[in-house]
């Protein structure tokens, strides 16, 4: 409820006073540590990343501030999959209800969330059609048609589109929306090895989006059978962590579908290397699918943002540097003012030439302080202040958005120092988030420490049997007891039971095969792997 | 019906013989001059641009061969609108039925084509929602919210997405589909002049997509009131021409919406320069919208393709050059073969370094002739043949896809000659299409010549009064009399009446104001402008 109130307040922050529109920025009214979800909703609204689509609940408008980030990610990822010979395609957004018959297990998971078109114009459709929640059932009949020989392999197609999943749960900008943008790659290979190799290549690209672009650390791993993609063979994942509430969050997943779908959709090739003495044999192809969505933007906001608003990593900031004139006032002569503005123009040009995305803020009628707040709210990584005093010393003053650190840089060194400083900000933001995730990823060997660890906003890495039944037990037995926790609800760790997030590829030492037991005291089975668990989104 | 049969044949061209898949390419079985629409459907299918989506009629899959072209266009256009400070946004794909109340005139045009979602999961929605046919009604309520002051102008947003229009008419790949990809730009400006300037800038970019990328000539002009965008102020357009049937085709449109929508959606700013003595006044903003769709690809195919299949302009061809080894046969020694393949590898590398998108075709079990046909079908602009005889002379042989012209190029000159030849092909393709359009755009001043001109596959430019009623009469009175025309239906020009295509910006001489009459003999009004009319898509 508090979150809703804050969102409402944010929406109304543009007040119409006496019929006149005002430009007052109220700024973020909720502290990140006090009410995290209200804070988040205020930030994405006031930084102009998101607008709520009032006409239909659960839908959001992505404004230029967020689409720039998505476009940057798209370009980065697209270049890399193109180099892997993944081609772009575009399949229809609708699925006939007839298409569902082939792949029940996969479909059952999505059925409650399907949006159904039943009418066109004023005529009822003969057969209702669903808006795609994902495109396996749209695409694979054609894979069956197009793949005629092993020479047609690998077939690797990707599309950038939006999908619709009519979530019943509370929606949240970027993290859970009824329509979201993503890419979905669907590939077919001759062998399990070739498919498996690609699964990991793609996962590494997903990690790259988080780590290299968004300055967000992730843990690479494999999902347990309970948590894998319905109908797939195995799922790999990059998992993130939200320090403010200690919740884990799935970052992006790269699935090996095995031969499950190729059997359902009859996607086969003749064995190019049949065993001696055996006749020609048909092989079902090995398939992968992998997707990355606009969720990444939400994770980035949650991790880096602060009480002043958004904090953007320089590599994905549309505006990396904002230049604000200071020390110019009513007493400044017209001549001095013109001269100063010419210098600002030059500054802007110098930075542009150095490849820095920058602008200056010459808006009349606002104080420098107001402008500082405005650009801080919007997350611009670096502010440059330039006034007559700076000019006299041939320097500019700077203020880092991430740390607040201030200093000066010689005008003569701008073209090298500013790009270097931006890269330093990027690296520092990652390092800070990484340190936070590492210190809240507790490797535990005593069950009694698990729930207290969760209550202190940690995720845990524990020896586990990897059995679904055991995961169900764990989820039940790790529910928090909110009544026993101190302080208002907004400040507490979430109280839901923990889920397995992934089996990290990087395994700690210490599990002795055939000896170490699963940490769940109700289980008693042997531990297979260290598994990361957490309360999660 | 012939068209349907051909499409069916094309779909079945991959025959399964005795349980074994075969790779026989049958090639295009219909001549472009004999049955144009059947030819077109075969080309887009067999060149692997399109797949029919069998599950739901009127939908098509865009395969990599067409998505590459769309991606190239998208990149070209995106760069240019970015330079104009148009920002990217993403609005929901659904419209609540409540949203329609504000803008009846605009909506009425789309109502018969709306796809309605009435159910989510197994629950009926309280209010049905429509899939967007275009996004005015989705976006403009937020323009009203976001535009608070003249400082927020211009607001310029663009989105790349797909829209759904449930066409009742026969669908055709690229030209008319129930879902299609496009970009839609929506902008708001302070004055009519500023809006008008942008309308033309965008129109020029659309012309650039056709002329510079697709080698397709277009006529720039303004739509008559009858043909303009419903609810808009005026519409500018680029109009193309399909020589095979003499039909005009709308290429892309850039609309000035005037203040019509800003009045409906209450998008206002305070006048920044009120007249002396008058109080602050609210001004309704001036709006534009503009869109370019995947239709462009279909126009390109229709104009350049021939009886062998697709012909691609080099600038948008994913593969500009295909290298095919020749003169290698059973008698070639393993050593010679290896040496030859090494040379091919080098050739490929040289071209790649020169920025030429190229590949070689080393497929076993196919003759060079078969490969020639295959790549001709797919439209690759330039074929290079390389055999021992070429090697002995230090040349490669080439064959142009557009003209069939053959020749040789010295190996030492490849890095400069091939890019130059590709540019020449691009220029020649445009010149040929331009000459064709020019010679079939007849400036007429005698009414009796109009219908014969249409029957001979021309469009006409005539003095016109620009009145809607007159256009209706003209459409009626220019219907062909198919029974009197010779030959089978497929060979004839279409028999529908002609529509106004545009009022060309480049006006011929000869209309004397207040004297020259509208050419329609039933009209009698004075001519306002030369207007281009044609039977059209």
PDB file of C-alpha atoms in Angstrom, chain A residues 5-115:
ATOM      1  CA  UNK A   5       0.748   5.701  -2.416  1.00  0.00           C
ATOM      2  CA  UNK A   6       4.241   6.715  -3.379  1.00  0.00           C
ATOM      3  CA  UNK A   7       3.611   5.862  -7.000  1.00  0.00           C
ATOM      4  CA  UNK A   8       0.480   7.925  -6.931  1.00  0.00           C
ATOM      5  CA  UNK A   9       2.348  10.812  -5.399  1.00  0.00           C
ATOM      6  CA  UNK A  10       5.007  10.496  -8.060  1.00  0.00           C
ATOM      7  CA  UNK A  11       2.434  10.575 -10.796  1.00  0.00           C
ATOM      8  CA  UNK A  12       0.998  13.729  -9.355  1.00  0.00           C
ATOM      9  CA  UNK A  13       4.327  15.420  -8.833  1.00  0.00           C
ATOM     10  CA  UNK A  14       3.707  17.547 -11.860  1.00  0.00           C
ATOM     11  CA  UNK A  15       1.201  19.777 -10.237  1.00  0.00           C
ATOM     12  CA  UNK A  16      -1.142  22.072 -12.012  1.00  0.00           C
ATOM     13  CA  UNK A  17      -1.403  25.098  -9.786  1.00  0.00           C
ATOM     14  CA  UNK A  18      -4.120  27.600 -10.506  1.00  0.00           C
ATOM     15  CA  UNK A  19      -4.342  26.423 -14.089  1.00  0.00           C
ATOM     16  CA  UNK A  20      -0.621  26.969 -14.617  1.00  0.00           C
ATOM     17  CA  UNK A  21       1.714  24.059 -15.027  1.00  0.00           C
ATOM     18  CA  UNK A  22       4.708  24.189 -12.731  1.00  0.00           C
ATOM     19  CA  UNK A  23       8.095  22.625 -13.113  1.00  0.00           C
ATOM     20  CA  UNK A  24       8.851  21.948  -9.482  1.00  0.00           C
ATOM     21  CA  UNK A  25      10.902  18.854  -9.021  1.00  0.00           C
ATOM     22  CA  UNK A  26      10.019  17.342  -5.719  1.00  0.00           C
ATOM     23  CA  UNK A  27      12.772  14.767  -6.064  1.00  0.00           C
ATOM     24  CA  UNK A  28      12.642  11.280  -4.604  1.00  0.00           C
ATOM     25  CA  UNK A  29      10.486  11.434  -1.499  1.00  0.00           C
ATOM     26  CA  UNK A  30      11.165   7.956  -0.127  1.00  0.00           C
ATOM     27  CA  UNK A  31      14.498   6.638   1.082  1.00  0.00           C
ATOM     28  CA  UNK A  32      15.849   3.483  -0.547  1.00  0.00           C
ATOM     29  CA  UNK A  33      16.487   1.949   2.865  1.00  0.00           C
ATOM     30  CA  UNK A  34      13.070   2.873   4.201  1.00  0.00           C
ATOM     31  CA  UNK A  35      10.679   1.594   1.583  1.00  0.00           C
ATOM     32  CA  UNK A  36      12.535  -0.043  -1.215  1.00  0.00           C
ATOM     33  CA  UNK A  37       9.647  -0.800  -3.535  1.00  0.00           C
ATOM     34  CA  UNK A  38       8.134   2.679  -3.230  1.00  0.00           C
ATOM     35  CA  UNK A  39      11.589   4.147  -3.789  1.00  0.00           C
ATOM     36  CA  UNK A  40      12.003   2.040  -6.936  1.00  0.00           C
ATOM     37  CA  UNK A  41       8.694   3.089  -8.403  1.00  0.00           C
ATOM     38  CA  UNK A  42       9.443   6.738  -7.757  1.00  0.00           C
ATOM     39  CA  UNK A  43      12.851   6.498  -9.366  1.00  0.00           C
ATOM     40  CA  UNK A  44      11.728   4.858 -12.596  1.00  0.00           C
ATOM     41  CA  UNK A  45       8.879   7.351 -12.901  1.00  0.00           C
ATOM     42  CA  UNK A  46      10.692  10.526 -12.001  1.00  0.00           C
ATOM     43  CA  UNK A  47      13.813   9.661 -13.968  1.00  0.00           C
ATOM     44  CA  UNK A  48      11.383   9.385 -16.912  1.00  0.00           C
ATOM     45  CA  UNK A  49      12.247   5.780 -17.687  1.00  0.00           C
ATOM     46  CA  UNK A  50       8.709   4.511 -17.297  1.00  0.00           C
ATOM     47  CA  UNK A  51       5.183   5.747 -17.531  1.00  0.00           C
ATOM     48  CA  UNK A  52       2.301   3.700 -16.210  1.00  0.00           C
ATOM     49  CA  UNK A  53      -0.164   2.823 -18.953  1.00  0.00           C
ATOM     50  CA  UNK A  54      -3.331   3.848 -17.179  1.00  0.00           C
ATOM     51  CA  UNK A  55      -5.617   2.378 -19.816  1.00  0.00           C
ATOM     52  CA  UNK A  56      -4.684  -1.256 -19.081  1.00  0.00           C
ATOM     53  CA  UNK A  57      -3.116  -2.372 -15.835  1.00  0.00           C
ATOM     54  CA  UNK A  58       0.179  -4.228 -15.865  1.00  0.00           C
ATOM     55  CA  UNK A  59       1.476  -2.420 -18.946  1.00  0.00           C
ATOM     56  CA  UNK A  60       4.200   0.203 -19.009  1.00  0.00           C
ATOM     57  CA  UNK A  61       5.506   2.721 -21.484  1.00  0.00           C
ATOM     58  CA  UNK A  62       9.268   2.643 -21.956  1.00  0.00           C
ATOM     59  CA  UNK A  63      10.370   6.227 -22.405  1.00  0.00           C
ATOM     60  CA  UNK A  64      13.558   7.298 -24.203  1.00  0.00           C
ATOM     61  CA  UNK A  65      15.610   7.131 -20.998  1.00  0.00           C
ATOM     62  CA  UNK A  66      15.073   3.385 -20.823  1.00  0.00           C
ATOM     63  CA  UNK A  67      14.863   2.667 -24.554  1.00  0.00           C
ATOM     64  CA  UNK A  68      18.308   4.147 -25.012  1.00  0.00           C
ATOM     65  CA  UNK A  69      19.648   1.542 -22.613  1.00  0.00           C
ATOM     66  CA  UNK A  70      17.756  -1.241 -24.340  1.00  0.00           C
ATOM     67  CA  UNK A  71      18.997  -0.074 -27.743  1.00  0.00           C
ATOM     68  CA  UNK A  72      22.575  -0.086 -26.450  1.00  0.00           C
ATOM     69  CA  UNK A  73      22.187  -3.616 -25.138  1.00  0.00           C
ATOM     70  CA  UNK A  74      20.503  -4.713 -28.358  1.00  0.00           C
ATOM     71  CA  UNK A  75      23.334  -3.357 -30.452  1.00  0.00           C
ATOM     72  CA  UNK A  76      26.019  -4.927 -28.265  1.00  0.00           C
ATOM     73  CA  UNK A  77      24.318  -8.317 -28.223  1.00  0.00           C
ATOM     74  CA  UNK A  78      23.261  -8.247 -31.879  1.00  0.00           C
ATOM     75  CA  UNK A  79      26.815  -7.624 -33.060  1.00  0.00           C
ATOM     76  CA  UNK A  80      28.041 -10.593 -31.083  1.00  0.00           C
ATOM     77  CA  UNK A  81      25.387 -13.070 -32.178  1.00  0.00           C
ATOM     78  CA  UNK A  82      25.824 -11.937 -35.767  1.00  0.00           C
ATOM     79  CA  UNK A  83      29.479 -12.876 -35.440  1.00  0.00           C
ATOM     80  CA  UNK A  84      28.231 -16.328 -34.370  1.00  0.00           C
ATOM     81  CA  UNK A  85      26.131 -16.473 -37.573  1.00  0.00           C
ATOM     82  CA  UNK A  86      22.824 -16.131 -35.773  1.00  0.00           C
ATOM     83  CA  UNK A  87      20.380 -14.610 -38.267  1.00  0.00           C
ATOM     84  CA  UNK A  88      17.447 -12.311 -37.650  1.00  0.00           C
ATOM     85  CA  UNK A  89      13.897 -13.444 -38.392  1.00  0.00           C
ATOM     86  CA  UNK A  90      10.389 -12.265 -37.594  1.00  0.00           C
ATOM     87  CA  UNK A  91       7.584 -14.668 -36.801  1.00  0.00           C
ATOM     88  CA  UNK A  92       3.936 -13.733 -36.292  1.00  0.00           C
ATOM     89  CA  UNK A  93       2.792 -12.598 -32.852  1.00  0.00           C
ATOM     90  CA  UNK A  94      -0.152 -14.999 -32.800  1.00  0.00           C
ATOM     91  CA  UNK A  95      -0.469 -18.676 -32.128  1.00  0.00           C
ATOM     92  CA  UNK A  96      -3.461 -20.699 -33.195  1.00  0.00           C
ATOM     93  CA  UNK A  97      -5.028 -22.702 -30.407  1.00  0.00           C
ATOM     94  CA  UNK A  98      -4.483 -25.726 -32.652  1.00  0.00           C
ATOM     95  CA  UNK A  99      -0.730 -25.274 -32.383  1.00  0.00           C
ATOM     96  CA  UNK A 100      -0.823 -26.105 -28.720  1.00  0.00           C
ATOM     97  CA  UNK A 101      -1.719 -29.693 -29.149  1.00  0.00           C
ATOM     98  CA  UNK A 102       1.833 -30.782 -29.845  1.00  0.00           C
ATOM     99  CA  UNK A 103       3.599 -29.613 -26.778  1.00  0.00           C
ATOM    100  CA  UNK A 104       1.478 -29.941 -23.712  1.00  0.00           C
ATOM    101  CA  UNK A 105       4.099 -29.785 -20.994  1.00  0.00           C
ATOM    102  CA  UNK A 106       5.528 -26.542 -22.299  1.00  0.00           C
ATOM    103  CA  UNK A 107       2.111 -25.010 -22.897  1.00  0.00           C
ATOM    104  CA  UNK A 108       0.594 -25.858 -19.553  1.00  0.00           C
ATOM    105  CA  UNK A 109       3.034 -23.511 -17.891  1.00  0.00           C
ATOM    106  CA  UNK A 110       1.860 -20.591 -20.022  1.00  0.00           C
ATOM    107  CA  UNK A 111      -1.849 -21.332 -20.368  1.00  0.00           C
ATOM    108  CA  UNK A 112      -3.065 -19.202 -17.433  1.00  0.00           C
ATOM    109  CA  UNK A 113      -1.205 -16.198 -18.855  1.00  0.00           C
ATOM    110  CA  UNK A 114      -2.352 -16.280 -22.471  1.00  0.00           C
ATOM    111  CA  UNK A 115      -4.177 -13.305 -23.989  1.00  0.00           C
TER     112      UNK A 115
END
